[in-house]
mmCIF file of C-alpha atoms and ligand atoms in Angstrom:
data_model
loop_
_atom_site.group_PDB
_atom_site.id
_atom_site.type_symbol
_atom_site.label_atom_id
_atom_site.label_comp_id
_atom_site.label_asym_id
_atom_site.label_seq_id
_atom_site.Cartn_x
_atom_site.Cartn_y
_atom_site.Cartn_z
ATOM 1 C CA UNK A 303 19.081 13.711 -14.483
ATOM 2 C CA UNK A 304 20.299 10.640 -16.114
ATOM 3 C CA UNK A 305 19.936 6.720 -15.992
ATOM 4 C CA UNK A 306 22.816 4.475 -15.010
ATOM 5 C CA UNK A 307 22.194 3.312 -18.505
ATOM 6 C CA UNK A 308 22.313 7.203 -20.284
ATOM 7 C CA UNK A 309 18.490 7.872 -21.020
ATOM 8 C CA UNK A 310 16.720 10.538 -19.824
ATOM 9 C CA UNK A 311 15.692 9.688 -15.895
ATOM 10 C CA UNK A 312 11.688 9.453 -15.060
ATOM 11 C CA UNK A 313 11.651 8.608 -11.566
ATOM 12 C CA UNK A 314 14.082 8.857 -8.383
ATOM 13 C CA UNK A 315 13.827 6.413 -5.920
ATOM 14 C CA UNK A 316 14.222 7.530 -2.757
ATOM 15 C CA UNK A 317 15.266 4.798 -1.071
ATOM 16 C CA UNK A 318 18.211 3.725 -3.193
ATOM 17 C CA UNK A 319 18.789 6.691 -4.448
ATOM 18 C CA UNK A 320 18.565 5.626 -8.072
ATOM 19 C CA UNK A 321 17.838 7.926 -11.070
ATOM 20 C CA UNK A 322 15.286 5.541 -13.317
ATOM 21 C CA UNK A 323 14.688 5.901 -17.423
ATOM 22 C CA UNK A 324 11.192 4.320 -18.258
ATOM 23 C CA UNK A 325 13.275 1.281 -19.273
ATOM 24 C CA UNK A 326 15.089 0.601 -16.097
ATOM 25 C CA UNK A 327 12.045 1.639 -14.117
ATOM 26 C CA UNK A 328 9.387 -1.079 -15.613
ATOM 27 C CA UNK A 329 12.305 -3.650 -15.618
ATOM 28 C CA UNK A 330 12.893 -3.099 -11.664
ATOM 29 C CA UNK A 331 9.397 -3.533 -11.214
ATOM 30 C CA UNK A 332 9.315 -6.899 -13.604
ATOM 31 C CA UNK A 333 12.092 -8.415 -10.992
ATOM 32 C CA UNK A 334 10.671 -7.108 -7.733
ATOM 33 C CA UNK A 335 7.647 -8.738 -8.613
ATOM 34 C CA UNK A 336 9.324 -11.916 -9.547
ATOM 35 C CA UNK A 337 12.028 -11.990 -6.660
ATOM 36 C CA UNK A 338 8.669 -11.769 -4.426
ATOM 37 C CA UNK A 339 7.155 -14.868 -6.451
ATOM 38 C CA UNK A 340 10.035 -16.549 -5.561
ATOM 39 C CA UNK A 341 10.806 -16.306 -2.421
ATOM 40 C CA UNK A 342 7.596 -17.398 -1.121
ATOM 41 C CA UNK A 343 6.580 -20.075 -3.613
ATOM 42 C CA UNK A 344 3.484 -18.080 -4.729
ATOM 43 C CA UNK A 345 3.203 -19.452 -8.026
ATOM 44 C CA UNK A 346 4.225 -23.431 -8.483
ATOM 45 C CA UNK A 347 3.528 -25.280 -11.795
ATOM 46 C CA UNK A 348 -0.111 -26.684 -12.625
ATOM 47 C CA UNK A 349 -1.370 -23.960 -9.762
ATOM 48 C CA UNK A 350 -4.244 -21.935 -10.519
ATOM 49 C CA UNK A 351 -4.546 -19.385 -9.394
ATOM 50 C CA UNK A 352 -7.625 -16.667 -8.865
ATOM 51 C CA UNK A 353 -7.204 -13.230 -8.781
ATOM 52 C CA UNK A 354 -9.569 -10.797 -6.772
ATOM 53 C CA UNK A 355 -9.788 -7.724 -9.535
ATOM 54 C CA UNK A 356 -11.362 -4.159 -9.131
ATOM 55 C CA UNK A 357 -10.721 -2.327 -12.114
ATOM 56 C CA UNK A 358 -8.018 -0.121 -10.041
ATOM 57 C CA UNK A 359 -4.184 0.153 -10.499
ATOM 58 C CA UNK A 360 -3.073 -2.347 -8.216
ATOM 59 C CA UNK A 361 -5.363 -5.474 -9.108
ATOM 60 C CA UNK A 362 -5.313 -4.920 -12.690
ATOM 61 C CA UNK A 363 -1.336 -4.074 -12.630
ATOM 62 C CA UNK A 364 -1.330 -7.789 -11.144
ATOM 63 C CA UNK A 365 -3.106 -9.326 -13.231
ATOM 64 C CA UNK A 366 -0.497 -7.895 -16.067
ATOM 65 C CA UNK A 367 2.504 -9.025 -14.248
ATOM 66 C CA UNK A 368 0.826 -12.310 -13.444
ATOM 67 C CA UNK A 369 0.284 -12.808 -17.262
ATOM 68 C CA UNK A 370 3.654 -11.899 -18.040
ATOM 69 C CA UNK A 371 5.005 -14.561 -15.761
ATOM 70 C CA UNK A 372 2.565 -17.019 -17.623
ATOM 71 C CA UNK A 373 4.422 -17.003 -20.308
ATOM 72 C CA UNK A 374 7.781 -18.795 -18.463
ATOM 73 C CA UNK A 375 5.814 -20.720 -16.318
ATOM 74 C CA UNK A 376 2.744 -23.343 -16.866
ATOM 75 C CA UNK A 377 0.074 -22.381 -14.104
ATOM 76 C CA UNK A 378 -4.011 -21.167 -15.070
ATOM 77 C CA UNK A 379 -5.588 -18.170 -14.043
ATOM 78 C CA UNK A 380 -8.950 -17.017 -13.665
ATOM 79 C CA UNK A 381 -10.489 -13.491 -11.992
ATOM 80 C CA UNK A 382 -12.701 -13.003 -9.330
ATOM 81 C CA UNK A 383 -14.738 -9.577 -9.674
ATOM 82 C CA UNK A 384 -16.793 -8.358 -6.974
ATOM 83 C CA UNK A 385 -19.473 -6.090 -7.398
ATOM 84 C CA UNK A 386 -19.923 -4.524 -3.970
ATOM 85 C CA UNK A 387 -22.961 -1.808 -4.632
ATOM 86 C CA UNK A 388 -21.746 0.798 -4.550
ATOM 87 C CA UNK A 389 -22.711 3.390 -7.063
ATOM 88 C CA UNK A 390 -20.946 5.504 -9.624
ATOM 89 C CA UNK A 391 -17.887 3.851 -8.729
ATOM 90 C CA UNK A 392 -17.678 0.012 -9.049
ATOM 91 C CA UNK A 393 -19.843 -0.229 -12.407
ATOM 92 C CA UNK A 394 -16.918 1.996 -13.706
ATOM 93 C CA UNK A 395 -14.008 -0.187 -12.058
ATOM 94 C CA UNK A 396 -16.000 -3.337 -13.828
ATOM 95 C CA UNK A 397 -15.849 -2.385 -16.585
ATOM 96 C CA UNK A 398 -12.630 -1.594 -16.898
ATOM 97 C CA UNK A 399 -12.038 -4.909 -15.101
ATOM 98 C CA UNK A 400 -13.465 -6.796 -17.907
ATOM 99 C CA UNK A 401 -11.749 -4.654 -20.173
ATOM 100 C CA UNK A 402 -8.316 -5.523 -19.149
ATOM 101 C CA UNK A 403 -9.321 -9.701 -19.106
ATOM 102 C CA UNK A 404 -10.563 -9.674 -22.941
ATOM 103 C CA UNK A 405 -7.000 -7.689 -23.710
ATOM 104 C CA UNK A 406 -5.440 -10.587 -21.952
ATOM 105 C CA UNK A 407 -7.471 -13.500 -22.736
ATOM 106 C CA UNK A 408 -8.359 -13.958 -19.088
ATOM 107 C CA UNK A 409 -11.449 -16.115 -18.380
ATOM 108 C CA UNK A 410 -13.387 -13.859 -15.363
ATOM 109 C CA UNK A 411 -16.452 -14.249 -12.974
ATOM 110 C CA UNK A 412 -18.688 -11.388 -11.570
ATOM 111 C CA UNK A 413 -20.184 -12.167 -8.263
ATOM 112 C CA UNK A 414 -22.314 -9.689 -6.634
ATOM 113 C CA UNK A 415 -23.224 -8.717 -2.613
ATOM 114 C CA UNK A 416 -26.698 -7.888 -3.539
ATOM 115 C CA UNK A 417 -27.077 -11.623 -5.420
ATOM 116 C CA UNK A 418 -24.742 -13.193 -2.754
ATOM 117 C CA UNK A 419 -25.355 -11.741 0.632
ATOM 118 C CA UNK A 420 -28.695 -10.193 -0.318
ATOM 119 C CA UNK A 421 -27.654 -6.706 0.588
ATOM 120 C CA UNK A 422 -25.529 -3.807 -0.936
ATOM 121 C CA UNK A 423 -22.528 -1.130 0.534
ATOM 122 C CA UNK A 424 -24.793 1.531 -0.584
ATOM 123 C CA UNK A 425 -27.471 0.279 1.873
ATOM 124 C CA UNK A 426 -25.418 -0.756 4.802
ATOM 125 C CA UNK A 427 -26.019 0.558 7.872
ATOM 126 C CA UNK A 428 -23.621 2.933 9.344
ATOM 127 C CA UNK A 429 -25.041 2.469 12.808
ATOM 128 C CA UNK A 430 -23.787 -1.053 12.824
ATOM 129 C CA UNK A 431 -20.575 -0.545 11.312
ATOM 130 C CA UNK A 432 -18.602 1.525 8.653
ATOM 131 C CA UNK A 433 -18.783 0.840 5.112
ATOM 132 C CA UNK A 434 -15.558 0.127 5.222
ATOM 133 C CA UNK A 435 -15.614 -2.792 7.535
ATOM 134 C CA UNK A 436 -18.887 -4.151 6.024
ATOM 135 C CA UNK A 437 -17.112 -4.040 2.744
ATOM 136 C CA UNK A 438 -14.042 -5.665 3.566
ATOM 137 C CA UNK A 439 -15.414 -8.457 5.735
ATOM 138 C CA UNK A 440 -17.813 -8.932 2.904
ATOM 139 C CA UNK A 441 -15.528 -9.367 0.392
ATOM 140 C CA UNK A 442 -12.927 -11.413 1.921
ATOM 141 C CA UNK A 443 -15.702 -14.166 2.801
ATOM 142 C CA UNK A 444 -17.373 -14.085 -1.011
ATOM 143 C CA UNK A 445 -13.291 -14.080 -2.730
ATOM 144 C CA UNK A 446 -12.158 -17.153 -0.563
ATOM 145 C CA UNK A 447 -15.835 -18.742 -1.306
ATOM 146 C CA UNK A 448 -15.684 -18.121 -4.532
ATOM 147 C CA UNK A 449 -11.788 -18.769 -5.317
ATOM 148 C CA UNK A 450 -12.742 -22.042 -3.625
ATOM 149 C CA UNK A 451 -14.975 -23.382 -5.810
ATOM 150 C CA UNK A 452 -12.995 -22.259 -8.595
ATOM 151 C CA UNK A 453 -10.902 -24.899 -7.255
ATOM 152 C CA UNK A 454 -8.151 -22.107 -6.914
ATOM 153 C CA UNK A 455 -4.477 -23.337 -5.416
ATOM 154 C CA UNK A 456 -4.217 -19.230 -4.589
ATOM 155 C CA UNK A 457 -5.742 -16.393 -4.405
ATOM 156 C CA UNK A 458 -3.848 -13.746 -5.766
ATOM 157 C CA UNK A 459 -5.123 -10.005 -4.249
ATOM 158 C CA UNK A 460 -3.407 -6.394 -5.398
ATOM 159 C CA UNK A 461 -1.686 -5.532 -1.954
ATOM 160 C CA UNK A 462 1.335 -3.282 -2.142
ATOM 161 C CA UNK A 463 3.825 -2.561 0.120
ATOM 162 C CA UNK A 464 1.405 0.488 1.683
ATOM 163 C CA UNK A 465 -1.117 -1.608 2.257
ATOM 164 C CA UNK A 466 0.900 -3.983 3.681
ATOM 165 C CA UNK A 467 2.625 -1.528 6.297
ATOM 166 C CA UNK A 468 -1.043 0.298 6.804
ATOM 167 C CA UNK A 469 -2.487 -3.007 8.000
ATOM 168 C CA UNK A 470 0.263 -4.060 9.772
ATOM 169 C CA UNK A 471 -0.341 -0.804 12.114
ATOM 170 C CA UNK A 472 -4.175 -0.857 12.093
ATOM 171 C CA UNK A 473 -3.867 -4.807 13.491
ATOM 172 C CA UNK A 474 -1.930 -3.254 16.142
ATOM 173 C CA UNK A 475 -3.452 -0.090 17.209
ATOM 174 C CA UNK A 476 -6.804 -2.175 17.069
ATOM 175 C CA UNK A 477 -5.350 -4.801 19.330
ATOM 176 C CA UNK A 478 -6.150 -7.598 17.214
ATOM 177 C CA UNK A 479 -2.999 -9.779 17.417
ATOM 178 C CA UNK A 480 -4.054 -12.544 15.718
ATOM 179 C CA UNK A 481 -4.536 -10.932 12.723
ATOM 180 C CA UNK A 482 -1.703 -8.770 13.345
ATOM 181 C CA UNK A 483 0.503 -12.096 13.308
ATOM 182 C CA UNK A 484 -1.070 -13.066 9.742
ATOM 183 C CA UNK A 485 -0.178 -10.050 7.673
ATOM 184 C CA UNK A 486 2.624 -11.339 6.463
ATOM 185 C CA UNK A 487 3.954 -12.816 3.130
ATOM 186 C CA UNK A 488 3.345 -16.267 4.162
ATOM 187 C CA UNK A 489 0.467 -18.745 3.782
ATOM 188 C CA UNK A 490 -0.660 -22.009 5.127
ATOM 189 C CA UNK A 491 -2.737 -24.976 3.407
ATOM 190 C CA UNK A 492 -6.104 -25.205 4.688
ATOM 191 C CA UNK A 493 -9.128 -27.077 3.784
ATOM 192 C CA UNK A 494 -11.266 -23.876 4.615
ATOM 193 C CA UNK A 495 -9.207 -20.714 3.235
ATOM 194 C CA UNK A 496 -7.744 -20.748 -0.448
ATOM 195 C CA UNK A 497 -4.022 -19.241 0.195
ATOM 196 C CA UNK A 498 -3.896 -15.447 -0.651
ATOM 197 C CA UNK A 499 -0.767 -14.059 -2.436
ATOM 198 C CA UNK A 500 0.317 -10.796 -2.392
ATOM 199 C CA UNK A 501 2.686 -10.513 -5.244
ATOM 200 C CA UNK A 502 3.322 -6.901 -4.811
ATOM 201 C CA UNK A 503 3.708 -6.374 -1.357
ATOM 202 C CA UNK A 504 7.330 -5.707 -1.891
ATOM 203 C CA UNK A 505 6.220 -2.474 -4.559
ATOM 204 C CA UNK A 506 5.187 1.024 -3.622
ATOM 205 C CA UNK A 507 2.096 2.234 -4.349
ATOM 206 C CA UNK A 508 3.764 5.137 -6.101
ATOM 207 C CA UNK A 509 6.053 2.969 -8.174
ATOM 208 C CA UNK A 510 2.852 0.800 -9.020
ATOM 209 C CA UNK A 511 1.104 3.242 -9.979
ATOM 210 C CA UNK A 512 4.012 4.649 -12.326
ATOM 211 C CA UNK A 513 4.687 1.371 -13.753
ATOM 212 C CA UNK A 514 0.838 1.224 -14.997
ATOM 213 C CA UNK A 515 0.917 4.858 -16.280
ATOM 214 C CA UNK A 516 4.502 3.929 -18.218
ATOM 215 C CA UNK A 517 2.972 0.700 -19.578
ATOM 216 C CA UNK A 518 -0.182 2.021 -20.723
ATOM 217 C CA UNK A 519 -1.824 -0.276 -18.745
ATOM 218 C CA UNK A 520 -5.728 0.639 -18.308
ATOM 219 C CA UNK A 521 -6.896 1.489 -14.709
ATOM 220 C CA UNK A 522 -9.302 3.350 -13.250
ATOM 221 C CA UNK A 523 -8.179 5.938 -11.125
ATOM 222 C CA UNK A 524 -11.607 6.940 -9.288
ATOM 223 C CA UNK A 525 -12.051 7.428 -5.836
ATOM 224 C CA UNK A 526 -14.778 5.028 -3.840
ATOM 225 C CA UNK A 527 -17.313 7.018 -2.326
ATOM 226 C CA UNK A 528 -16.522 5.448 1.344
ATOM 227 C CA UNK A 529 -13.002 5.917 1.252
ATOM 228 C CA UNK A 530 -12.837 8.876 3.581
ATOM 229 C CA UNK A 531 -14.229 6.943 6.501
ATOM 230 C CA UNK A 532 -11.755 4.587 6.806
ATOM 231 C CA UNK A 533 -9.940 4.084 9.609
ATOM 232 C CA UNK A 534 -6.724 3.039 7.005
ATOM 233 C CA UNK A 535 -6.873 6.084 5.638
ATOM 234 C CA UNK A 536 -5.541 8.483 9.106
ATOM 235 C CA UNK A 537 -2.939 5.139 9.295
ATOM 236 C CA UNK A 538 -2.060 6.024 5.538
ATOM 237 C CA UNK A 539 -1.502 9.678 5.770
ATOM 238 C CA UNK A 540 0.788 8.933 8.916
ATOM 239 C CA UNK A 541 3.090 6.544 6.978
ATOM 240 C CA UNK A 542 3.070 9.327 4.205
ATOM 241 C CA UNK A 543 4.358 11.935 6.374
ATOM 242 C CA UNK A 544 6.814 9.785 8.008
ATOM 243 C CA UNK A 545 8.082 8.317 4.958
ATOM 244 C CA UNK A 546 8.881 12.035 3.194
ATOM 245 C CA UNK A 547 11.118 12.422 6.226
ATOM 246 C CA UNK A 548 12.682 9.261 6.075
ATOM 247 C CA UNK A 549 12.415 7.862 2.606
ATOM 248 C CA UNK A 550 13.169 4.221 4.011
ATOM 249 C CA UNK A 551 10.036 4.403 7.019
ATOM 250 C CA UNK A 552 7.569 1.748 4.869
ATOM 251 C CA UNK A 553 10.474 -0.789 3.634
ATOM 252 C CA UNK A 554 11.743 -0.886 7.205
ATOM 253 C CA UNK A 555 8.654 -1.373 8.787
ATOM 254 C CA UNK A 556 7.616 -4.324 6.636
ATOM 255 C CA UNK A 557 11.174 -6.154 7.193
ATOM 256 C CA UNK A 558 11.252 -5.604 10.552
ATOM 257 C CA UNK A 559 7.593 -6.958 10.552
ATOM 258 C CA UNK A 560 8.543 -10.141 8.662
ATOM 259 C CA UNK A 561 10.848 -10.983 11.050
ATOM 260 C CA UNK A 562 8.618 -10.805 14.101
ATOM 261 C CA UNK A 563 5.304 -12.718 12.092
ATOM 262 C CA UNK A 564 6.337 -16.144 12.598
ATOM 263 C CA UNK A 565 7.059 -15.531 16.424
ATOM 264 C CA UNK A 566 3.229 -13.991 16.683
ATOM 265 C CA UNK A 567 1.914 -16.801 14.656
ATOM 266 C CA UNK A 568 3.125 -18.797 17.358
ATOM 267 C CA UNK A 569 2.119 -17.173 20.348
ATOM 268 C CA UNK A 570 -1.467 -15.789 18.678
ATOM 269 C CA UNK A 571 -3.206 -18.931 17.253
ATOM 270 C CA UNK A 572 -7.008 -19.809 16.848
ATOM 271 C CA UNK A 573 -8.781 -22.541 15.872
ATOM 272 C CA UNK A 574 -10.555 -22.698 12.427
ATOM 273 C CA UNK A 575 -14.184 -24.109 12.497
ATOM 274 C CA UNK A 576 -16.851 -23.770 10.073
ATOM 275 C CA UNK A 577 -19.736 -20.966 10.992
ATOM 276 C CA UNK A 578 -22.854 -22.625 12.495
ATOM 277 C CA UNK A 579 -24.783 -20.437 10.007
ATOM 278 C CA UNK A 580 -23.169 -20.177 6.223
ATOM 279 C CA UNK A 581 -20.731 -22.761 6.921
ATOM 280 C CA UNK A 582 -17.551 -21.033 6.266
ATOM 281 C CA UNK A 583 -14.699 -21.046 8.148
ATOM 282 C CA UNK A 584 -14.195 -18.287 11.405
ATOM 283 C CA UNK A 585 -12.551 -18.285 14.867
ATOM 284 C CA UNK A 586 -15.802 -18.010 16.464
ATOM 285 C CA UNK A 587 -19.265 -20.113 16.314
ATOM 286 C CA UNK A 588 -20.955 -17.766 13.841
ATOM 287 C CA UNK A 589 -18.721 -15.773 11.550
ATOM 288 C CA UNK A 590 -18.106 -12.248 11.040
ATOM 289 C CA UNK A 591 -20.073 -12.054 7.852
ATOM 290 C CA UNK A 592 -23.325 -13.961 9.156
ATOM 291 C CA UNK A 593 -23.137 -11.890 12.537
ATOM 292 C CA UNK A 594 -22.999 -8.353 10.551
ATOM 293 C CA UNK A 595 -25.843 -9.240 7.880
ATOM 294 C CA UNK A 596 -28.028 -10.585 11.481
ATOM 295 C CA UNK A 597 -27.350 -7.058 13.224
ATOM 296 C CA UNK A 598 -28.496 -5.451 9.986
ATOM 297 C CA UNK A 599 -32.030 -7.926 9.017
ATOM 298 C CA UNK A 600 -32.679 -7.049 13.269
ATOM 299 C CA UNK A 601 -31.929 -3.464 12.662
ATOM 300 C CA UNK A 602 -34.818 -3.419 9.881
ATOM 301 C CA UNK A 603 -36.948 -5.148 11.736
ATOM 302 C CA UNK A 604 -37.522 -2.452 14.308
HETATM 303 FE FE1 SF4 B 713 -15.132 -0.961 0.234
HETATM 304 FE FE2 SF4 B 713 -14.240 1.037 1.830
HETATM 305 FE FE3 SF4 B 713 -12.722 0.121 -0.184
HETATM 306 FE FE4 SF4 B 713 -14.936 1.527 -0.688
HETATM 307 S S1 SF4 B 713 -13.073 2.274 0.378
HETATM 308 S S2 SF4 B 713 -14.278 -0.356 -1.735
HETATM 309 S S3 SF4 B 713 -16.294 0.825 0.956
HETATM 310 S S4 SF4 B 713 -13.345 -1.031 1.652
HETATM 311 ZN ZN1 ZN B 714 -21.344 -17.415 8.455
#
């Protein structure tokens, strides 16, 4: 099959029906990314703007896209990488991490759970929660710390347009409406919570991985450990198998869902205080992070 533009075609999209060359492909991807920047202000002259890297396709094909686009517009950047503990995976991610900064001249900061929070992944406690849960709470509390005192505008994280759609359903089968009604592209100024960006949460996780395979880009492709327990993963194989049978299922379901977000944000709304215990902000008196690591220092008490 061929191009529009004659070469040899690498990759059909589905949804479009398009027949891509390598050309065309990485091109589509450049403007995606950048019609996304756009249309919600994610990236505004002088910003700066931290970006929470792993080592994996996703983060690292951001931070390449993000560097691109630094050399049109003025704005700083900095990355955030978080060392969860968990091992034979992340010290492998990391490294590649770093790798990928010194190719791009990207000042970066290593912050670790153990040092932080005083406790690893590998150690949690799957009687109080998955690692899964742990992990993410975990890390969303030490990135918005830490992109804080950065002094960070954003916080740019590696979402794609899976993700997106997988979270979208989890908030929703769990119930959780308020954080259902904040999945979306948008974000508000706060005092408390640096603004995340999700740059390509208009991009397949397919296509992004493509583009970083096409590019030469350096990722690691392992596997974490935990991955199998998550509750995003049953959510994941779902969207797969409804997506093969209608190649438009994932792009649908995240329009249809940025419609509806403002309305929720409206009717689901919280108010932000700062955690009686670490001082960061939460919904409740103690946050999520402080309440897990107190189960877990009881549960060794015993
Ligand atoms: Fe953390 Fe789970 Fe992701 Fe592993 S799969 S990095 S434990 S959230
Ligand atoms: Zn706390």
């Amino acid at each position: 099959m061929r191009c529009r533009c004659g070469r040899k075609a690498v990759y059909h999209r589905r949804q479009s029906g398009q027949q891509l060359c390598a050309i065309c492909f990485s091109k589509s991807i450049h403007s995606k990314f950048r019609k996304t920047i756009r249309a919600h202000n994610y990236v505004e002259k002088g910003d700066t703007i931290a970006v929470g890297l792993s080592g994996g396709k996703d983060s690292t094909v951001l931070l390449h896209l993000l560097s691109d686009l630094k050399k049109d517009r003025p704005f700083e950047m900095e990355a955030i990488i978080i060392d969860e503990g968990i091992s034979t995976y992340r010290e492998k991610t990391i490294e590649v991490a770093i790798k990928n900064c010194e190719i791009l001249g990207v000042e970066y900061h290593i912050y670790s759970f153990e040092k932080e929070f005083g406790v690893t992944i590998d150690a949690c406690d799957s009687r109080v929660c998955s690692h899964c849960s742990f992990c993410g709470v975990l890390r969303r509390n030490l990135l918005n710390q830490k992109a804080r005192e950065l002094g960070a505008k954003k916080l740019a994280v590696g979402l794609n347009l899976d993700d997106e759609v997988q979270s979208v359903l989890m908030n929703f089968l769990r119930g959780d409406l308020f954080r259902f009604g904040r999945t979306g592209p948008s974000y508000t100024e706060s005092p408390y919570f640096v603004p995340r960006i999700k740059p390509l949460r208009d991009i397949l996780e397919k296509e992004v991985m493509l583009y970083a395979i096409l590019s030469k880009i350096h990722v690691d492709h392992s596997v974490c450990p935990y991955a199998s327990e998550a509750f995003r993963g049953d959510i994941r194989d779902f969207l797969d198998r409804m997506e093969s049978k209608r190649p438009t299922t994932k792009y649908s379901l995240l329009r249809s869902y940025d419609r509806l977000a403002p309305y929720l944000q409206e009717q689901f709304t919280s108010t932000i205080s700062l955690c009686s215990q670490c001082g960061e902000p939460t919904i409740d008196t103690i946050c999520k992070t402080c309440s897990m690591l107190n189960t877990i220092k009881k549960m060794k008490e015993r």
